[in-house]
Tab-separated table of C-alpha atoms and ligand atoms in Angstrom:
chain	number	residue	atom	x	y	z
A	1	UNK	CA	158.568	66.678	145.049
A	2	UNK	CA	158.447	63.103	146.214
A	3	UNK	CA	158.772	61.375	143.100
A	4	UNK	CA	157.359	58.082	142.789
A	5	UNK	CA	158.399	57.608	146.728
A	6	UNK	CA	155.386	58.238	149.932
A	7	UNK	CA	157.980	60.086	151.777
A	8	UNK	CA	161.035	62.404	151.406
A	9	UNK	CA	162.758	60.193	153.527
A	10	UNK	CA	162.684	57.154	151.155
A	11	UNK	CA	163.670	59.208	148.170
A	12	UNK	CA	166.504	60.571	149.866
A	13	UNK	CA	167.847	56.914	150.929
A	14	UNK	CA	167.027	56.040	146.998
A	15	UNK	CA	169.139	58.680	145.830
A	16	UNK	CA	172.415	57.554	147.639
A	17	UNK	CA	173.662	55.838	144.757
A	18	UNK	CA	173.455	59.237	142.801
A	19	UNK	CA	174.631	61.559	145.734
A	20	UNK	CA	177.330	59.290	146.701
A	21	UNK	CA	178.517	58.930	142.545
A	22	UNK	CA	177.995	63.101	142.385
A	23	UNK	CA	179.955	63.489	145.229
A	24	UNK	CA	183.065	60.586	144.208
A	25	UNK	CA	183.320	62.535	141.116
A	26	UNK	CA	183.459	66.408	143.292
A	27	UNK	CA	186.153	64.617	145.509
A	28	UNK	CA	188.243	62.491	143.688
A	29	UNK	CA	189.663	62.220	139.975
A	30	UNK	CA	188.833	58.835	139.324
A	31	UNK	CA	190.710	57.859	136.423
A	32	UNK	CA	193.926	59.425	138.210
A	33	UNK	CA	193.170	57.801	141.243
A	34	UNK	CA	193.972	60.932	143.273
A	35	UNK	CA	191.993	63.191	145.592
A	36	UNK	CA	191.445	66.247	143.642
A	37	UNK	CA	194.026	69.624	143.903
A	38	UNK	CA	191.173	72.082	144.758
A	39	UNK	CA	189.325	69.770	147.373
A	40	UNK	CA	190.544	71.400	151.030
A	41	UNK	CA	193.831	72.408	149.162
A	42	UNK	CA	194.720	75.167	151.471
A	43	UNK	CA	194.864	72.890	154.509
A	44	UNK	CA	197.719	71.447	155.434
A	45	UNK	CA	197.336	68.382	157.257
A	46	UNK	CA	201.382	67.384	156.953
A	47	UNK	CA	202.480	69.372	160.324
A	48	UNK	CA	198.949	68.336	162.283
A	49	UNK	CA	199.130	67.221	165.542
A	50	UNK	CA	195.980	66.878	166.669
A	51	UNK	CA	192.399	66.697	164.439
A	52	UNK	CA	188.905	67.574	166.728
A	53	UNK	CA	186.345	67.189	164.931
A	54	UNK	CA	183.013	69.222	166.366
A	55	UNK	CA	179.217	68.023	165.053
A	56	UNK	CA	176.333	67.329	166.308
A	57	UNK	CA	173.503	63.725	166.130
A	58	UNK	CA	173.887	62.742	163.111
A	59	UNK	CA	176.950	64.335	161.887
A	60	UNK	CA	178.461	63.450	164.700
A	61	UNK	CA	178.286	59.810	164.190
A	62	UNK	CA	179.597	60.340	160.712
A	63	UNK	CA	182.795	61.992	162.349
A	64	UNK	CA	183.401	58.866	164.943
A	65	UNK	CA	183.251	56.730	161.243
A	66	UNK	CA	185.817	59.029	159.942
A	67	UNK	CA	187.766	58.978	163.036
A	68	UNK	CA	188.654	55.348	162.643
A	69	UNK	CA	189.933	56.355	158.872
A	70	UNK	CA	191.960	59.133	159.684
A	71	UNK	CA	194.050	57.974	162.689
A	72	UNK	CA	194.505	54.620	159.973
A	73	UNK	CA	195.349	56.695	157.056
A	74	UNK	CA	197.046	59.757	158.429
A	75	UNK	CA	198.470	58.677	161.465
A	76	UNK	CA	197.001	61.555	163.704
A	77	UNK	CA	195.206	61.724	166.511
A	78	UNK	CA	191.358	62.799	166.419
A	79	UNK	CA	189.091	63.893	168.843
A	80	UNK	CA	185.739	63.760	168.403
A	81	UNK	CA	182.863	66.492	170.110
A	82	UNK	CA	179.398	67.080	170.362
A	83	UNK	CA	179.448	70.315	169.818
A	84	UNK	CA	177.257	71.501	172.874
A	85	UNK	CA	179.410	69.522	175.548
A	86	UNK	CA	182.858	71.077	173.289
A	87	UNK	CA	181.887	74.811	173.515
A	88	UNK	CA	181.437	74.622	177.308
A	89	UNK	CA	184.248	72.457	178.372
A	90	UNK	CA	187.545	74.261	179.854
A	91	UNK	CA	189.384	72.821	176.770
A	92	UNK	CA	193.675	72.511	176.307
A	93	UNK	CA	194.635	73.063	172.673
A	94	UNK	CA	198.055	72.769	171.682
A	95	UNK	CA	200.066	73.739	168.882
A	96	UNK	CA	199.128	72.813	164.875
A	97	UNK	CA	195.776	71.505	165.957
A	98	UNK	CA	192.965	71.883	162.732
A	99	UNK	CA	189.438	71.529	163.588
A	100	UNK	CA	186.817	70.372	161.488
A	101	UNK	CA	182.747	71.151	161.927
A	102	UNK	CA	180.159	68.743	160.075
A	103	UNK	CA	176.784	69.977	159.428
A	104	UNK	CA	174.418	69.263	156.896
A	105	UNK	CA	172.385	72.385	157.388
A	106	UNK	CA	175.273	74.315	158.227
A	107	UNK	CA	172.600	76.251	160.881
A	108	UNK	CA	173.114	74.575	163.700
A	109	UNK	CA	173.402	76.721	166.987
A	110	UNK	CA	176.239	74.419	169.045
A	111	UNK	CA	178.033	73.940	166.170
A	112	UNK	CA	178.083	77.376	164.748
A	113	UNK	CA	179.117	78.451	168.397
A	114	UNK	CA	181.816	75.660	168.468
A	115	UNK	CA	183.595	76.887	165.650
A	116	UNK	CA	183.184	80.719	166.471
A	117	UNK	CA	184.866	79.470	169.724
A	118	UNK	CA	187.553	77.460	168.553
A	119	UNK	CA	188.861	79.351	165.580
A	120	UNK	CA	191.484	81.189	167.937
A	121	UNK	CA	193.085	78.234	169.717
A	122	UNK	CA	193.746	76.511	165.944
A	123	UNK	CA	195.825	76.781	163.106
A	124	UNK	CA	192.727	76.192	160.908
A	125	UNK	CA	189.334	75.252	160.520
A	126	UNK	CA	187.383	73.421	157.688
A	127	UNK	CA	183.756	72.965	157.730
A	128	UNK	CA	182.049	69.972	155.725
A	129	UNK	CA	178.428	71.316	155.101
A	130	UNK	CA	175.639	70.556	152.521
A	131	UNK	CA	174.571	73.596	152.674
A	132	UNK	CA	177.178	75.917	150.940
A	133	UNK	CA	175.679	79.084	151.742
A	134	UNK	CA	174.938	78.623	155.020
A	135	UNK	CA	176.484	80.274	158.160
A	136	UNK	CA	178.992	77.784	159.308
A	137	UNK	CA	180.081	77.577	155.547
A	138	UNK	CA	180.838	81.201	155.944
A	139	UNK	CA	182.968	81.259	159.542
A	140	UNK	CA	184.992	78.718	158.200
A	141	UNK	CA	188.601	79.336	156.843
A	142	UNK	CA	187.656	75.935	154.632
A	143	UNK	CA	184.442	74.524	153.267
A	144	UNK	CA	184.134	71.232	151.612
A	145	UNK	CA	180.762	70.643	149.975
A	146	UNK	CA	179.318	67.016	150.420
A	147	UNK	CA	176.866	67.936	146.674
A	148	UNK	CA	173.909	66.225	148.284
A	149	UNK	CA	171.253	68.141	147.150
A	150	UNK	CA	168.570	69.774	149.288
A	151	UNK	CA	167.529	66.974	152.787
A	152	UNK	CA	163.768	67.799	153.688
A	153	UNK	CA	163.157	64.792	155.443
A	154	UNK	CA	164.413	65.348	159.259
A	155	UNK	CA	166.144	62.396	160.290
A	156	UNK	CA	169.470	62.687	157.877
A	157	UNK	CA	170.239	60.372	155.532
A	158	UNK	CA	172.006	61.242	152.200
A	159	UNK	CA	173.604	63.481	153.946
A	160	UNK	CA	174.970	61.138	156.788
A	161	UNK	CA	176.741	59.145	153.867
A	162	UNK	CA	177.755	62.189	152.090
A	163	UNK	CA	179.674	63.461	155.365
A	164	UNK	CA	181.293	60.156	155.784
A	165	UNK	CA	182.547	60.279	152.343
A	166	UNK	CA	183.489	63.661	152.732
A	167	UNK	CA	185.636	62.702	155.712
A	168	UNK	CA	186.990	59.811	153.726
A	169	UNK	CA	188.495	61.930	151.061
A	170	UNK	CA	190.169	63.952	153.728
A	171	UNK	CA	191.496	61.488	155.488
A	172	UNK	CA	193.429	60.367	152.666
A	173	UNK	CA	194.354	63.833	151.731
A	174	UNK	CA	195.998	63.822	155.568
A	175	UNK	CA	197.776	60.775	154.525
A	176	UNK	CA	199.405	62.158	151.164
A	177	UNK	CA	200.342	65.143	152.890
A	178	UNK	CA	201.905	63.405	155.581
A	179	UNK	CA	203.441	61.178	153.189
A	180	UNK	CA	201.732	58.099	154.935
A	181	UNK	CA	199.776	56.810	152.171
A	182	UNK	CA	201.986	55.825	148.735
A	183	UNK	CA	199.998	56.578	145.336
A	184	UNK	CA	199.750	53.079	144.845
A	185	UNK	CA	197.651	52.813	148.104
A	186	UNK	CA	195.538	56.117	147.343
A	187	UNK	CA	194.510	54.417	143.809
A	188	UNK	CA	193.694	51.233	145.130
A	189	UNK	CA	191.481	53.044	147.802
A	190	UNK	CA	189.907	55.185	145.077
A	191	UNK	CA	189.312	52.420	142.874
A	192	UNK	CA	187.230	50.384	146.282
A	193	UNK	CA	185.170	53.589	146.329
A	194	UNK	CA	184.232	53.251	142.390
A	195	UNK	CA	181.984	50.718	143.251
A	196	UNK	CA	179.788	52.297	145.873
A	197	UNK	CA	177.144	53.428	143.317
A	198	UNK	CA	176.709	50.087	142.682
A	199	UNK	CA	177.190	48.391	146.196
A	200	UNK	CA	174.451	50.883	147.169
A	201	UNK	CA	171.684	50.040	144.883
A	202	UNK	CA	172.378	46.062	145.833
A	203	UNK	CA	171.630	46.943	149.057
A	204	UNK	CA	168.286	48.845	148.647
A	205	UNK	CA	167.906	45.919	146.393
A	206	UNK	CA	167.582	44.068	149.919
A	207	UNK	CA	164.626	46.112	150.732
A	208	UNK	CA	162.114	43.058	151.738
A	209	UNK	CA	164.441	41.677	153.808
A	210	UNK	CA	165.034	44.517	155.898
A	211	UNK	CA	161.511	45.281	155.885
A	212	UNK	CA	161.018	41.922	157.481
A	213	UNK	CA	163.292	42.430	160.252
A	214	UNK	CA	161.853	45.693	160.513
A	215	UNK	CA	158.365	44.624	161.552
A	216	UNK	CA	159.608	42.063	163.946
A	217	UNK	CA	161.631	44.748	166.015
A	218	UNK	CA	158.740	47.195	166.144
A	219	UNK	CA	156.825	44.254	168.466
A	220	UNK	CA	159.051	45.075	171.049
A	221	UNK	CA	159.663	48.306	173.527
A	222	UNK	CA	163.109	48.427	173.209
A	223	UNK	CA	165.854	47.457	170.472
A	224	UNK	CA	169.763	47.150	170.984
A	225	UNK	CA	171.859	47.977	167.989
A	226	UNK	CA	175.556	46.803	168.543
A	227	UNK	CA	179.100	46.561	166.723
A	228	UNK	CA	182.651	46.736	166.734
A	229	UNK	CA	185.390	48.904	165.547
A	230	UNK	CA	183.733	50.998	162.505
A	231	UNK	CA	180.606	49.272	163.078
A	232	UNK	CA	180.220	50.856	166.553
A	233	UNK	CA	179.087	54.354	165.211
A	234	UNK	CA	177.514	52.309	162.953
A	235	UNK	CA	175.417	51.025	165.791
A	236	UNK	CA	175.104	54.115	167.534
A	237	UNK	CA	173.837	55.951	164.066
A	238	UNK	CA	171.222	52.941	163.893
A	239	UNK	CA	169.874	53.523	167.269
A	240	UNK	CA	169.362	57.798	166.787
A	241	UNK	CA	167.355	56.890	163.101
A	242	UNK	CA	165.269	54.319	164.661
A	243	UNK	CA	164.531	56.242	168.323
A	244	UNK	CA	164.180	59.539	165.907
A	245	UNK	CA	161.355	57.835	163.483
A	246	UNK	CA	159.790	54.887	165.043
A	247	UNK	CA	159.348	56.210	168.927
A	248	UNK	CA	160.650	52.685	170.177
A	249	UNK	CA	163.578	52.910	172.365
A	250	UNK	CA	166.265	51.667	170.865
A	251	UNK	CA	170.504	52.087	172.232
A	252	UNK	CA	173.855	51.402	170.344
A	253	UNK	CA	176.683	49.442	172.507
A	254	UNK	CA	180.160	48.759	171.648
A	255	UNK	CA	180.113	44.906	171.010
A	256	UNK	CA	182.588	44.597	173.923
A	257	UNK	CA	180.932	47.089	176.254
A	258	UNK	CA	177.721	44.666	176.253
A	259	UNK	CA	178.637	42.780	179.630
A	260	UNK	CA	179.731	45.791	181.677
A	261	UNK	CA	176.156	46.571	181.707
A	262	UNK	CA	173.304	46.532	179.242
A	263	UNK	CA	173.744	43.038	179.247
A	264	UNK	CA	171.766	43.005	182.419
A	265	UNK	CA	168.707	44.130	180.198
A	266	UNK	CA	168.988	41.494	177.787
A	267	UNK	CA	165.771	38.846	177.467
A	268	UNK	CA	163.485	37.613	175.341
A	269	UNK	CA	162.066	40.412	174.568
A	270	UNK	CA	164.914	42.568	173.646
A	271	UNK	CA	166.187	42.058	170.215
A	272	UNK	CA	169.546	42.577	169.455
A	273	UNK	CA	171.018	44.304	165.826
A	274	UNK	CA	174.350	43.120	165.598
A	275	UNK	CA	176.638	44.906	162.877
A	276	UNK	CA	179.099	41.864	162.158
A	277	UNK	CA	181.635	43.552	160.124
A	278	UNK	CA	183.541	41.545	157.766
A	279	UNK	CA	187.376	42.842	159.321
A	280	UNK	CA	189.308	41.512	161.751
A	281	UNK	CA	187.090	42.009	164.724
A	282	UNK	CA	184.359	40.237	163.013
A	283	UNK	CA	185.063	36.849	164.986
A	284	UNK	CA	184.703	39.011	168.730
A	285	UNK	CA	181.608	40.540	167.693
A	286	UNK	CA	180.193	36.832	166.658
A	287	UNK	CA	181.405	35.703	170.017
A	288	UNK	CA	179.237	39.023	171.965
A	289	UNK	CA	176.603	38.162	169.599
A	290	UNK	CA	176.546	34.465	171.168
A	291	UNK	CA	176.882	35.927	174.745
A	292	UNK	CA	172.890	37.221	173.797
A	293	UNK	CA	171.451	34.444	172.121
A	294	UNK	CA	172.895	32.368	175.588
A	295	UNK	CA	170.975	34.678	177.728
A	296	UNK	CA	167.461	33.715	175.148
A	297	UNK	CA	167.623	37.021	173.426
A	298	UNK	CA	166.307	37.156	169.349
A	299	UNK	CA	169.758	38.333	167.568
A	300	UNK	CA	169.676	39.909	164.104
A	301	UNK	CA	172.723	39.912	162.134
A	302	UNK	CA	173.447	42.378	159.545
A	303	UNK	CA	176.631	41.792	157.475
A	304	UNK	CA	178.033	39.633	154.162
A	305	UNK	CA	178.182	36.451	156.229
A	306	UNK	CA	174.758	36.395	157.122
A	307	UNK	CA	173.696	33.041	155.389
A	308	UNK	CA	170.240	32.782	155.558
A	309	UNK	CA	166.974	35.196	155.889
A	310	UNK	CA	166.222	33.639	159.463
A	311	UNK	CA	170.154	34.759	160.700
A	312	UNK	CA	169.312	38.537	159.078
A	313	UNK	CA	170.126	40.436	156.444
A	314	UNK	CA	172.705	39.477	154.271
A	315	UNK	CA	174.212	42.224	152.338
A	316	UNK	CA	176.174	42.453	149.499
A	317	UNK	CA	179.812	41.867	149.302
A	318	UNK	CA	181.995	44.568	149.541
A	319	UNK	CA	185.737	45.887	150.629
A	320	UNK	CA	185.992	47.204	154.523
A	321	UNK	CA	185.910	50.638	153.313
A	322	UNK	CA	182.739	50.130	151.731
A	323	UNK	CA	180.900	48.761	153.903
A	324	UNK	CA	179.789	51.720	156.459
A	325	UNK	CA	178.152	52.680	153.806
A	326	UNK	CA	176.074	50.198	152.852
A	327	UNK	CA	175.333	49.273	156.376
A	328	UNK	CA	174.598	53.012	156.963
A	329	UNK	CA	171.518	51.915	153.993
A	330	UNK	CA	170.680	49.229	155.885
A	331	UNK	CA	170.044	50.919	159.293
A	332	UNK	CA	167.863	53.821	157.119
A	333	UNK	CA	165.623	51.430	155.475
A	334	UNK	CA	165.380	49.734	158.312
A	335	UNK	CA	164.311	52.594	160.779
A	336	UNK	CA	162.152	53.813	157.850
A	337	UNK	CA	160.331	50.052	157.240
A	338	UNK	CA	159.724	50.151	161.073
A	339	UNK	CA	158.504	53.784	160.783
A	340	UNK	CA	155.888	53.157	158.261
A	341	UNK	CA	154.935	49.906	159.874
A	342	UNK	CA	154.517	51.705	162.610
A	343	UNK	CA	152.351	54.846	160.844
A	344	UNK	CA	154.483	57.578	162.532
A	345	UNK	CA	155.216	60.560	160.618
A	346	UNK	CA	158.124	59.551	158.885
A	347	UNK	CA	159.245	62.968	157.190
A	348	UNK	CA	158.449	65.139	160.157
A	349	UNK	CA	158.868	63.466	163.519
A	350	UNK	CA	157.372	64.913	166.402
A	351	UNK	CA	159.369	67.423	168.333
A	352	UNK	CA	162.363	67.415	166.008
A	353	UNK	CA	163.389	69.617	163.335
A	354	UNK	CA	165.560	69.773	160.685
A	355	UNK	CA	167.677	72.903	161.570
A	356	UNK	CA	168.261	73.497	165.255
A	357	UNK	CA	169.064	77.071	165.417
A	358	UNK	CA	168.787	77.418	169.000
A	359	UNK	CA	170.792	75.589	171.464
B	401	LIG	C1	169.168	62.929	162.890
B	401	LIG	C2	169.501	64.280	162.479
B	401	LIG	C3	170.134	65.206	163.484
B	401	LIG	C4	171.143	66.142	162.804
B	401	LIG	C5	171.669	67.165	163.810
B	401	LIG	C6	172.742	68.050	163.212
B	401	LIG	O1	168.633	62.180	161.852
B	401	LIG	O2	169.269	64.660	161.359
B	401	LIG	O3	170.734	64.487	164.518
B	401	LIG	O4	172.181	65.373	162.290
B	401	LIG	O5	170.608	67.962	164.264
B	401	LIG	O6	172.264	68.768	162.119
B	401	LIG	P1	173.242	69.454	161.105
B	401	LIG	O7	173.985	68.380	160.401
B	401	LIG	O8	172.366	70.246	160.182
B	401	LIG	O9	174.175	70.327	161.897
C-alpha cells in the first residue's frame, strides 16, 4: 500500500524520519546516552585489528560512510569490499580480524558467498540486514537488525540510511570497547543523533527545491555528483540512485580526484552536484567546485551554506554526524524528482531487481 504517495519509492524516503526514530530507539538508550547491552553484545571489537566490511551497490556505499566513523571512533582499520570482487580475490587475513556483511534483503548471491567464504579466516562475523529472517541473517555468528520495515521499491532508500545508522551505532560500540570514546563523548554523540527525526523531515520539507534542480539536470546526458571526505560516498550513492532511476548517466568523483581526469569532460553541458560538507574540508571542495564553474560548467551546491535557490539547495543545519543523512534525503528526492520528470518507472526500473540471488 502506497499511502497517499504515487510510488513506493517516495513513501519509503517519507518514512525516514520514522525508520530512522524506530531504529535510534532499537540501537541506543537515549536517555542513558549509551549504545544498548544487547545490540552486537557478543562481539568484541576491543582486541580488533582489522574491520572488512563486505556489501554490495547500495549497501556498499553505506559501509564506505561508516568507514570514515569507525577508523574516527574506534581507531581501527577498515576495509571496505564489493562483495563479488572480495570472494574471488587471493585475500591475506590476519589475526583478530571481524567482518561485517550489509544487506538489506539479506539474499544477495556475492554477499551470501562472501561471508560463507570468509567465516574461517575471522574471529567473527556480524551481518547488518533488514531482513531478519533471511539467509545471510542466518550464516552469521551476529545479526543486527536496521527495523526498517519491508523496501518494495528497488533502488534502496530507507534502508541505505538505516545501514548507515546501523554502522554508526557500531562504530561507537568499537570505541567503548576499545576504550577510545569516554561516556561523555558517547552521550554527546547520542544526543546529535536525537535530532535526526527532525533534521529529516526539514529536509523533505525542501522538496521544491530539489525538485527544481532535479528538472534542470535531467536536460542533460550526463551528471557529475562530487564530494569530499564523508561526502564522497555520498557522491558516489547519488550517482547509483540517479543512473538506477532516471537512465541519465550520471558518476561520483572524489572532490580532489576531479583534475586527474573527469575534469577533461567538464563543459557546459555537464552539470556538476557538489556535496559541500560543512567540516573541515568544506573550503577544498569550494575551491574544486570553482575549478568547474572556471571551465563554464553549471555547479549545484548541496549543503547548509548554500545561500540562495540559484547556488542550490540549502539544507537544514545540522552537526557533521548528521548530515550524511540528510544529504543521503537529498540525493533520493532528487533522483526520484528527476525520475518522475522523466516518466521512468520509478518503483521498478528496468533490468534491476530488488533481490539479486544470482551472481
Ligand atoms: C540500489 C540498490 C542495490 C542494492 C544491492 C544490494 O538502489 O538497491 O544496489 O543495494 O543490490 O542489495 P542488498 O542490500 O539486498 O544486499
Amino acid at each position: 500500500d502506497k499511502g497517499p504517495h504515487e510510488h513506493f519509492m517516495l513513501k519509503e524516503i517519507y518514512e525516514q524520519p520514522d525508520s530512522l526514530g524506530r531504529l535510534l530507539r532499537h540501537l541506543f538508550d537515549l536517555d542513558g546516552g549509551k549504545v544498548k547491552d544487547d545490540i552486537a553484545a557478543n562481539v568484541d571489537f576491543s582486541a580488533a585489528q582489522r574491520i572488512v566490511i563486505v556489501a554490495c551497490g547500495t549497501a556498499h556505499y553505506a559501509s564506505h560512510v561508516a568507514r570514515y566513523w569507525i577508523e574516527d571512533f574506534a581507531k581501527v582499520p577498515v576495509e571496505i569490499e564489493i562483495a563479488s570482487e572480495y570472494r574471488y580475490r587471493p585475500r591475506v587475513h590476519g589475526a583478530n580480524e571481524i567482518a561485517i556483511v550489509v544487506s538489506q534483503s539479506g539474499e544477495t548471491a556475492d554477499t551470501l558467498a562472501a561471508l560463507k567464504d570468509v567465516r574461517e579466516h575471522v574471529s567473527a562475523t556480524l551481518a547488518v540486514v533488514n531482513v531478519p529472517t533471511s539467509t545471510i541473517a542466518r550464516e552469521a555468528d551476529t545479526v543486527l537488525t536496521i527495523e526498517a520495515g519491508p523496501e518494495i521499491g528497488v533502488a534502496s532508500t530507507k534502508a541505505f540510511t538505516g545501514q548507515v545508522l546501523a554502522l554508526l551505532a557500531l562504530a561507537l560500540k568499537a570505541g567503548c570497547d576499545r576504550g577510545v570514546i569516554s561516556s561523555e563523548d558517547l552521550a554527546a554523540r547520542i544526543g546529535e543523533l536525537v535530532t535526526l527525526p527532525r533534521l529529516i523531515s526539514e529536509t523533505l520539507a525542501v522538496r521544491d527545491d530539489i525538485e527544481r534542480v532535479a528538472r534542470h539536470l535531467i536536460q542533460s546526458a550526463h551528471v557529475l555528483f562530487l564530494g569530499r571526505g564523508i561526502q564522497y560516498p555520498i557522491a558516489l550513492e547519488a550517482a547509483l540512485k540517479f543512473k538506477e532511476i532516471t537512465y541519465v548517466h550520471a558518476d561520483g568523483y572524489a572532490a580532489g580526484e576531479l583534475k586527474h581526469g573527469p575534469i577533461a569532460l567538464v563543459d557546459q553541458k555537464m552539470p556538476v552536484v557538489v556535496f559541500d560538507g560543512a567540516g573541515a574540508l568544506s573550503e577544498k571542495t569550494a575551491s574544486n567546485a570553482a575549478e568547474v564553474v572556471a571551465r563554464g560548467a553549471c555547479v549545484i551546491r548541496i549543503g547548509t551554506g548554500v545561500e540562495s535557490a540559484d547556488q542550490g539547495i540549502r539544507t537544514p543545519q545540522c552537526s557533521d554526524l548528521v548530515e550524511p543523512f540528510v544529504n543521503a534525503v537529498v540525493l533520493q528526492l532528487l533522483a526520484y524528482e528527476a525520475a518522475r520528470a522523466k516518466g521512468t518507472d520509478v518503483d521498478q526500473p528496468r533490468n534491476l531487481a530488488k533481490s539479486v540471488t544470482v551472481e
